[in-house]
Amino acid sequence: MTPRRIRRASTVSRLAGLQVAIITTNVGVEHDELVIPRDGLRERGASVLHASSKAEPVLTYRHDLEPAEIIDPDTTLDSLDPTEIDVLIIPGGTVNADRLRTNPHARALVQALATVGVPIAAICHGPWLLVDAEVIAGKTLTSYPSLRTDIGNAGGWWVDEAVVRSDENGWPLITSRTPADLAAFVDTITAALTDRA
């Protein structure tokens, strides 16, 4: 067995039994920001549920404009139980994020998880939901650069880094900028899950 396999097996055993929820709407989701964390964390042993606004297929895109895969979600947003989630992931995609930020179930879920200290991870335009859920005051985070003003207006501190973990206010927030940062994003989520094992 190679050292890589030994490390992987160890990660799988540490994440077994941990529940990840990825939330999206049903249109405009950035493909890789949904699929790479979903598949990567499943490979590392976590149980991953993809919950969408409606019990309908999810239309994904690359770079907001190029149609990609149509994905069937596992469940709906309103059926998620916050007490069963160990990490929440919010992918981007401009249309997805803009619709998600107005979804009352999504905002309530973020608020409930932040209140009890559950890690939340958001990438690209995903932090828009955090802005509307009013949970980022005092936090340091990154995002797609166009969100910088929104984050600042909501009381957050924006930085230009591949991945940022902010533990202020009693809960871990993990953020990244674009699909190019996904490897670091998934590794940092893995570390947050390991902390909860």
Coordinates of C-alpha atoms in Angstrom, one line a residue:
M1 CA 0.0 0.0 0.0
T2 CA 1.4 3.4 -1.0
P3 CA 1.7 6.2 1.5
R4 CA -1.0 8.1 -0.5
R5 CA -3.5 5.2 0.1
I6 CA -2.6 5.1 3.7
R7 CA -3.4 8.8 4.1
R8 CA -6.6 8.4 2.1
A9 CA -7.8 5.5 4.2
S10 CA -7.1 7.4 7.3
T11 CA -9.2 10.4 6.1
V12 CA -12.0 8.1 5.0
S13 CA -12.2 6.5 8.5
R14 CA -12.2 10.0 10.1
L15 CA -15.0 11.4 8.0
A16 CA -17.2 8.3 8.2
G17 CA -20.6 9.1 9.8
L18 CA -20.3 12.9 9.2
Q19 CA -23.0 14.6 7.3
V20 CA -22.4 17.3 4.7
A21 CA -25.2 19.3 3.1
I22 CA -24.7 21.2 -0.1
I23 CA -27.5 23.7 -0.9
T24 CA -28.5 25.2 -4.3
T25 CA -31.4 26.5 -6.2
N26 CA -32.4 24.7 -9.4
V27 CA -30.8 26.9 -12.0
G28 CA -27.5 28.7 -12.6
V29 CA -25.4 26.6 -10.3
E30 CA -21.6 26.6 -11.0
H31 CA -21.0 23.0 -11.9
D32 CA -17.6 22.4 -10.5
E33 CA -18.4 24.2 -7.2
L34 CA -21.2 21.7 -6.6
V35 CA -19.7 18.5 -8.1
I36 CA -16.1 18.6 -6.9
P37 CA -16.9 19.1 -3.2
R38 CA -19.7 16.6 -3.4
D39 CA -17.6 13.9 -5.0
G40 CA -14.4 14.7 -3.1
L41 CA -16.0 14.6 0.3
R42 CA -17.9 11.4 -0.5
E43 CA -14.6 9.8 -1.6
R44 CA -13.1 10.8 1.8
G45 CA -15.9 9.0 3.6
A46 CA -18.4 11.7 4.4
S47 CA -22.1 11.4 3.7
V48 CA -23.1 14.2 1.4
L49 CA -26.7 15.4 0.6
H50 CA -27.4 17.9 -2.2
A51 CA -30.5 19.8 -1.3
S52 CA -32.2 22.1 -3.8
S53 CA -35.0 24.6 -3.6
K54 CA -37.4 22.3 -5.5
A55 CA -37.6 18.5 -6.0
E56 CA -36.6 19.0 -9.6
P57 CA -33.4 18.7 -11.7
V58 CA -30.7 21.3 -11.1
L59 CA -29.3 23.1 -14.2
T60 CA -25.5 23.6 -13.8
Y61 CA -23.2 25.9 -15.8
R62 CA -19.6 26.7 -16.2
H63 CA -18.6 30.4 -15.9
D64 CA -22.3 31.3 -15.6
L65 CA -22.8 31.0 -19.4
E66 CA -21.9 27.5 -20.6
P67 CA -24.6 24.8 -19.9
A68 CA -23.1 21.8 -18.1
E69 CA -24.6 18.8 -16.4
I70 CA -28.2 18.4 -15.3
I71 CA -28.1 17.0 -11.7
D72 CA -30.8 15.3 -9.7
P73 CA -30.7 16.6 -6.1
D74 CA -31.0 14.2 -3.1
T75 CA -33.6 16.2 -1.2
T76 CA -35.0 19.7 -0.8
L77 CA -33.9 22.7 1.3
D78 CA -37.0 22.7 3.4
S79 CA -36.5 19.1 4.4
L80 CA -33.0 19.5 5.9
D81 CA -32.7 19.1 9.7
P82 CA -30.0 21.5 11.0
T83 CA -29.3 19.1 13.9
E84 CA -28.0 16.5 11.5
I85 CA -25.6 18.7 9.5
D86 CA -21.8 18.7 10.3
V87 CA -20.8 21.1 7.5
L88 CA -22.9 23.3 5.1
I89 CA -21.6 24.1 1.6
I90 CA -22.9 26.9 -0.5
P91 CA -21.7 26.8 -4.2
G92 CA -21.7 29.8 -6.4
G93 CA -23.0 30.6 -9.8
T94 CA -24.4 34.1 -10.1
V95 CA -28.0 33.2 -10.7
N96 CA -28.0 30.4 -8.2
A97 CA -26.5 32.6 -5.5
D98 CA -28.8 35.5 -6.2
R99 CA -31.9 33.3 -5.9
L100 CA -30.5 31.4 -2.9
R101 CA -30.0 34.6 -0.9
T102 CA -33.8 35.3 -1.1
N103 CA -34.8 31.8 -0.1
P104 CA -36.2 31.9 3.5
H105 CA -35.3 28.3 4.2
A106 CA -31.7 28.9 3.1
R107 CA -31.4 32.0 5.3
A108 CA -32.9 30.3 8.3
L109 CA -30.6 27.2 7.9
V110 CA -27.5 29.4 7.8
Q111 CA -28.6 31.3 10.9
A112 CA -29.4 28.1 12.8
L113 CA -26.1 26.5 12.0
A114 CA -24.0 29.6 12.8
T115 CA -25.8 29.9 16.1
V116 CA -24.7 26.5 17.2
G117 CA -21.2 26.6 15.8
V118 CA -21.6 24.3 12.7
P119 CA -19.0 25.1 10.0
I120 CA -20.3 26.8 6.8
A121 CA -18.3 26.9 3.6
A122 CA -19.1 29.2 0.6
I123 CA -17.4 29.7 -2.6
C124 CA -17.5 32.3 -5.4
H125 CA -20.9 34.1 -5.2
G126 CA -22.1 31.8 -2.4
P127 CA -21.3 34.3 0.3
W128 CA -24.2 36.4 -0.9
L129 CA -26.4 34.1 1.1
L130 CA -24.3 34.8 4.2
V131 CA -24.8 38.5 3.6
D132 CA -28.6 38.2 3.5
A133 CA -28.6 35.9 6.5
E134 CA -26.7 38.6 8.4
V135 CA -24.1 36.3 9.9
I136 CA -20.8 37.7 8.6
A137 CA -20.2 40.8 10.8
G138 CA -16.8 40.5 12.3
K139 CA -15.7 37.6 10.0
T140 CA -12.8 37.5 7.5
L141 CA -13.7 36.0 4.2
T142 CA -13.1 35.8 0.5
S143 CA -15.4 35.4 -2.5
Y144 CA -15.6 36.3 -6.2
P145 CA -14.2 39.8 -6.2
S146 CA -17.4 41.5 -7.2
L147 CA -18.9 40.7 -3.7
R148 CA -16.3 42.7 -1.9
T149 CA -18.5 45.8 -1.3
D150 CA -21.5 43.7 -0.2
I151 CA -19.3 41.8 2.3
G152 CA -17.8 45.1 3.6
N153 CA -21.3 46.6 3.9
A154 CA -22.4 43.6 5.9
G155 CA -19.6 44.0 8.4
G156 CA -17.2 41.4 7.0
W157 CA -13.5 41.8 6.1
W158 CA -12.8 40.8 2.5
V159 CA -9.3 39.4 1.6
D160 CA -8.0 38.1 -1.8
E161 CA -6.8 34.6 -0.9
A162 CA -7.5 31.1 -2.3
V163 CA -9.2 29.9 0.9
V164 CA -9.9 31.6 4.3
R165 CA -11.0 30.0 7.5
S166 CA -12.5 32.5 10.0
D167 CA -13.4 31.3 13.5
E168 CA -14.6 34.6 14.9
N169 CA -18.0 34.7 16.6
G170 CA -18.0 31.1 17.7
W171 CA -18.4 29.3 14.3
P172 CA -16.0 28.3 11.5
L173 CA -16.5 30.0 8.1
I174 CA -14.6 28.7 5.1
T175 CA -14.6 30.7 1.9
S176 CA -12.9 30.6 -1.5
R177 CA -12.9 32.7 -4.6
T178 CA -13.5 30.7 -7.8
P179 CA -13.3 27.1 -9.1
A180 CA -9.5 27.5 -9.4
D181 CA -9.5 27.3 -5.6
L182 CA -11.5 24.2 -5.2
A183 CA -8.6 21.9 -4.1
A184 CA -7.8 24.1 -1.1
F185 CA -11.5 24.7 -0.4
V186 CA -12.2 20.9 -0.2
D187 CA -9.1 20.3 1.9
T188 CA -10.1 23.0 4.4
I189 CA -13.6 21.6 4.6
T190 CA -12.1 18.1 5.2
A191 CA -10.1 19.6 8.1
A192 CA -13.2 21.2 9.6
L193 CA -15.0 17.9 9.4
T194 CA -12.1 16.1 11.0
D195 CA -12.4 18.5 13.9
R196 CA -16.0 17.4 14.4
A197 CA -15.2 13.6 14.2

